[in-house]
């Protein structure tokens, strides 16, 4: 057993600090994400003498390369977006901008008692997971139109735009290695909701007088069955697999880890709608002649959706899940500290590969503190920290973020948090 | 370890709460967009049914108005009236026991129907009710039947029948009653002889009821009474001699009630008025108008046209099995024979007609064959046609547009530009007010739109700024309405200008300002 957990006592001071970190992190939490196997577990190179373990873990992230968190918070959770606040976002924007977020929570059960196929190192695991993910990349002019209006420019290029959203639940079963935490599982995915907009080109032209506005657009939009709602509603069905592989270097100098999460797909059902948008509209105001001549007596604004020119179809759609591919190299510096390099790739046009460098240090025997610097994902640079605490060997708490600034600075453009709570049952 | 568990639970609870949406997201982009557009021609201000464009593309104002129907259908009016008939059974002494089914009385008789002086041979009823009641003083169940051979519906005579009960020991009579709807009944009023007038033949039959429980006990002088009452009777056709009558006509008629008549004064280049009086009634009459004048507010202008004020003689119309050939007198008034352009130029909203009418001045020369179909009697119709070649210093049209709350449910500040392109060869003064029952806000206060060059396609453009204020939006949301008033003054007054179909005012409302958007 690793010495990090060798100390049996836990000071009151440490408890309070951990509670403070957890509560403050939770208060500031805005999204959830996906975690690699915690370093603490990997550093234990032995079979645990436990009967089972139940773990609740959650991974949340949100970020943008141009829009700050204060703006995102007020957009998502309500508030007033002031003009200077909007202008600051606009000034930061590039021709193409990214924004995204995800929230994944998982309840996982590990059975340490079983001996599978005469292999005592392997046990059974089962998990229930729910995931919400949304991302988009968009041109600056789209932001300008929505938040600043069309007075800024007579000609606005609104494309290309790619915006995706998926919500799904997954039930998975698999095997895990009790010693090194290698694992493989396969899961049944139930699609809850999906929307996917691809606007290849779009423009809005306002003539000098403002008496004519021309809108042109070309793209496609898919959305899942709108007749059903709620968790696990059957709008889609699919399969996914998760793999964690850890390779220990000779002399226990380090560990190379590869993790593949949510590698799979969802077949969205036959009521999935497809809209092919291709056309243009001209707005010249409400024609009031019928009201003047009194053939109509109440003015009604035209419905925007009715004004769009599109063809519509229904049928099954196969969409890949928002997978995550992670690499990590962890190198022990001494008995109480290590450093690591990591890379996470999300195959999304709105997210860059995220690279990070981190340091881990034991402060108490059962308490690990980490620091990290990262770049990429939905946002940009981030400085992070993590705490791992295992009191009395029957509970386990962990919390980590790559973006501490996301919890302290309004101008930060990313925020993420990962946490785990586990209850260990002994035989 | 229990404290660790509580911390975990608290974390999850706090996370759930921290993700709630507490208020809407609000921001104010700067929008520039057209709000509304349209075009205002004369056919928009006034109902298009009153306008047409001639071959020279010139607008004409045209109106056809029924001036009066002279109320001549009162000639054959049947007032509410009751015919009472009492009969005494032909017995002396008694009592006599009369078996069931035995007839006691059977006699035909003429009954006089009251009229307003007309001697009617026949009528066809439009409506009304004939009530009947039998009163019996006989101690026995009687079946009383009154057949009216001259009152027929689809050839079948009206049969009024009722059964009266036996009188009681206190000698109170027994009564039975009923009614029939007179609609579409034909009533022959020539009586039993077939040559009389205002006479309604009836055949009264009294018998002991077939299913009477016991024989009727009849005394001499026992009687039965029948009442026939006409109420609310209206006639659709009548024939006979309607008598000699003299009427005085004195009517004020609201003119063009479904038009928002413009106010102001016009100089018209020309106008025509075709006035025709048609007689669809089978009587001779003569008519003399003493006054036909137009009224607007306190001003009255009599129509000057001498032939109109002479006695006009109308011979009777001809009835060929329901196809009426009317007789008529027509008058055609124009600029050369009357003061019509001045009369119309006043833009009257009322007409006053005063005159005398005499019917059948020569007596019964139709030999009791006067007739009337009350749907169409004597008509006086005016057809006014005005080519819009006019001169005016100020003629004003008013229109009202009601706003719905849904159209203006927003918070904004900025300005609305009202862009007006005037294609009329006239100066146009525009006034627009937004108002409800309590508040008025002037949107446009009599702004001048200068005249377009006559014959040119290039309009004169005016731009009127309207400030968007919270008060304006609040009033608009309150279910207010916009009152547009357009006053026109022709160029080089009093020279005439021709108004064509292409002439109009195009308007465009462009909003430019900060609009508050929000989503929940």
Tab-separated table of C-alpha atoms in Angstrom, chain A residues 15 19 22-23 26-27 29-30 56 74-81 83 86 145-151 154 206-213 283-289 291-294 297-301 391-392 394-395 397 419 421 423, chain B residues 1 3-5 7-8 10-12 14-15 18-40 43-45 260 399-404 406-407 417 419 461 463 484 507-508 510 512-514 517 519:
chain	number	residue	atom	x	y	z
A	15	UNK	CA	-10.855	17.865	7.636
A	19	UNK	CA	-14.614	20.527	3.575
A	22	UNK	CA	-15.275	20.992	-1.511
A	23	UNK	CA	-17.999	23.408	-0.550
A	26	UNK	CA	-19.336	23.172	-5.414
A	27	UNK	CA	-20.722	26.655	-4.927
A	29	UNK	CA	-19.561	24.849	-10.014
A	30	UNK	CA	-21.029	25.499	-13.416
A	56	UNK	CA	-19.922	8.968	-7.269
A	74	UNK	CA	-25.375	35.676	-16.992
A	75	UNK	CA	-26.323	34.209	-20.355
A	76	UNK	CA	-27.012	30.797	-18.896
A	77	UNK	CA	-28.267	31.581	-15.411
A	78	UNK	CA	-29.770	35.030	-15.935
A	79	UNK	CA	-28.712	38.632	-15.438
A	80	UNK	CA	-28.232	41.859	-17.324
A	81	UNK	CA	-25.573	41.993	-20.013
A	83	UNK	CA	-23.129	47.218	-23.251
A	86	UNK	CA	-20.668	42.956	-24.442
A	145	UNK	CA	-25.806	40.618	-34.470
A	146	UNK	CA	-27.273	38.904	-31.427
A	147	UNK	CA	-25.819	41.105	-28.698
A	148	UNK	CA	-25.051	44.405	-30.409
A	149	UNK	CA	-27.584	44.481	-33.220
A	150	UNK	CA	-27.274	45.329	-36.868
A	151	UNK	CA	-26.398	49.013	-36.453
A	154	UNK	CA	-24.416	46.879	-42.800
A	206	UNK	CA	-28.978	45.932	-43.859
A	207	UNK	CA	-29.254	48.733	-46.363
A	208	UNK	CA	-28.256	52.236	-45.401
A	209	UNK	CA	-31.790	53.379	-44.618
A	210	UNK	CA	-32.662	50.242	-42.714
A	211	UNK	CA	-35.773	49.772	-44.778
A	212	UNK	CA	-34.581	46.425	-46.156
A	213	UNK	CA	-32.851	43.548	-44.407
A	283	UNK	CA	-37.714	41.994	-44.390
A	284	UNK	CA	-39.298	45.309	-45.265
A	285	UNK	CA	-41.597	45.663	-42.289
A	286	UNK	CA	-45.220	44.761	-41.825
A	287	UNK	CA	-47.374	45.535	-44.823
A	288	UNK	CA	-50.051	47.693	-43.258
A	289	UNK	CA	-52.298	48.132	-46.261
A	291	UNK	CA	-55.061	47.283	-41.753
A	292	UNK	CA	-55.536	50.666	-43.369
A	293	UNK	CA	-58.238	49.267	-45.645
A	294	UNK	CA	-59.620	47.473	-42.576
A	297	UNK	CA	-58.125	44.547	-37.660
A	298	UNK	CA	-55.276	43.175	-35.567
A	299	UNK	CA	-51.607	43.417	-36.382
A	300	UNK	CA	-49.643	40.184	-36.049
A	301	UNK	CA	-45.899	39.858	-36.423
A	391	UNK	CA	-9.927	9.460	5.927
A	392	UNK	CA	-9.907	6.162	7.892
A	394	UNK	CA	-13.396	3.828	4.362
A	395	UNK	CA	-14.132	7.072	2.542
A	397	UNK	CA	-12.787	12.411	-1.436
A	419	UNK	CA	-14.704	15.454	-7.931
A	421	UNK	CA	-16.746	10.641	-3.435
A	423	UNK	CA	-17.407	4.648	0.112
B	1	UNK	CA	-16.999	9.313	9.619
B	3	UNK	CA	-19.278	14.083	9.340
B	4	UNK	CA	-17.675	13.059	6.020
B	5	UNK	CA	-20.976	11.659	4.899
B	7	UNK	CA	-20.177	16.884	3.808
B	8	UNK	CA	-20.775	14.702	0.754
B	10	UNK	CA	-24.176	18.880	1.408
B	11	UNK	CA	-21.915	19.174	-1.624
B	12	UNK	CA	-24.424	17.447	-3.859
B	14	UNK	CA	-25.347	22.820	-3.016
B	15	UNK	CA	-24.382	21.828	-6.559
B	18	UNK	CA	-26.193	26.447	-7.730
B	19	UNK	CA	-27.286	25.408	-11.249
B	20	UNK	CA	-30.732	27.017	-11.033
B	21	UNK	CA	-31.757	29.890	-13.302
B	22	UNK	CA	-32.983	32.726	-11.097
B	23	UNK	CA	-33.819	35.546	-13.521
B	24	UNK	CA	-34.065	36.209	-17.257
B	25	UNK	CA	-31.041	37.178	-19.297
B	26	UNK	CA	-31.467	40.727	-20.540
B	27	UNK	CA	-29.511	42.798	-23.039
B	28	UNK	CA	-30.134	45.713	-25.384
B	29	UNK	CA	-28.787	45.428	-28.922
B	30	UNK	CA	-28.977	48.410	-31.251
B	31	UNK	CA	-31.415	47.547	-33.986
B	32	UNK	CA	-32.137	49.287	-37.249
B	33	UNK	CA	-35.021	47.768	-39.138
B	34	UNK	CA	-38.170	48.573	-41.002
B	35	UNK	CA	-41.220	48.275	-38.772
B	36	UNK	CA	-43.987	48.793	-41.252
B	37	UNK	CA	-44.666	50.085	-44.703
B	38	UNK	CA	-47.651	50.798	-46.807
B	39	UNK	CA	-49.286	53.094	-49.243
B	40	UNK	CA	-52.156	55.466	-48.786
B	43	UNK	CA	-59.128	54.016	-52.196
B	44	UNK	CA	-57.426	53.187	-48.884
B	45	UNK	CA	-58.988	56.076	-47.033
B	260	UNK	CA	-65.883	58.250	-43.136
B	399	UNK	CA	-58.572	56.701	-40.487
B	400	UNK	CA	-58.134	54.674	-37.325
B	401	UNK	CA	-55.815	51.707	-36.794
B	402	UNK	CA	-56.157	49.619	-33.652
B	403	UNK	CA	-52.952	48.226	-32.188
B	404	UNK	CA	-52.768	44.838	-30.584
B	406	UNK	CA	-48.679	41.477	-29.078
B	407	UNK	CA	-47.265	43.694	-31.797
B	417	UNK	CA	-38.271	57.599	-38.711
B	419	UNK	CA	-40.468	58.366	-44.295
B	461	UNK	CA	-39.952	62.912	-49.675
B	463	UNK	CA	-38.865	62.409	-43.014
B	484	UNK	CA	-54.346	59.309	-38.963
B	507	UNK	CA	-44.957	55.532	-45.974
B	508	UNK	CA	-42.231	53.623	-44.243
B	510	UNK	CA	-37.956	52.590	-39.632
B	512	UNK	CA	-33.518	52.795	-34.938
B	513	UNK	CA	-32.593	52.345	-31.308
B	514	UNK	CA	-31.852	50.065	-28.415
B	517	UNK	CA	-34.325	41.557	-25.455
B	519	UNK	CA	-35.154	35.195	-22.535
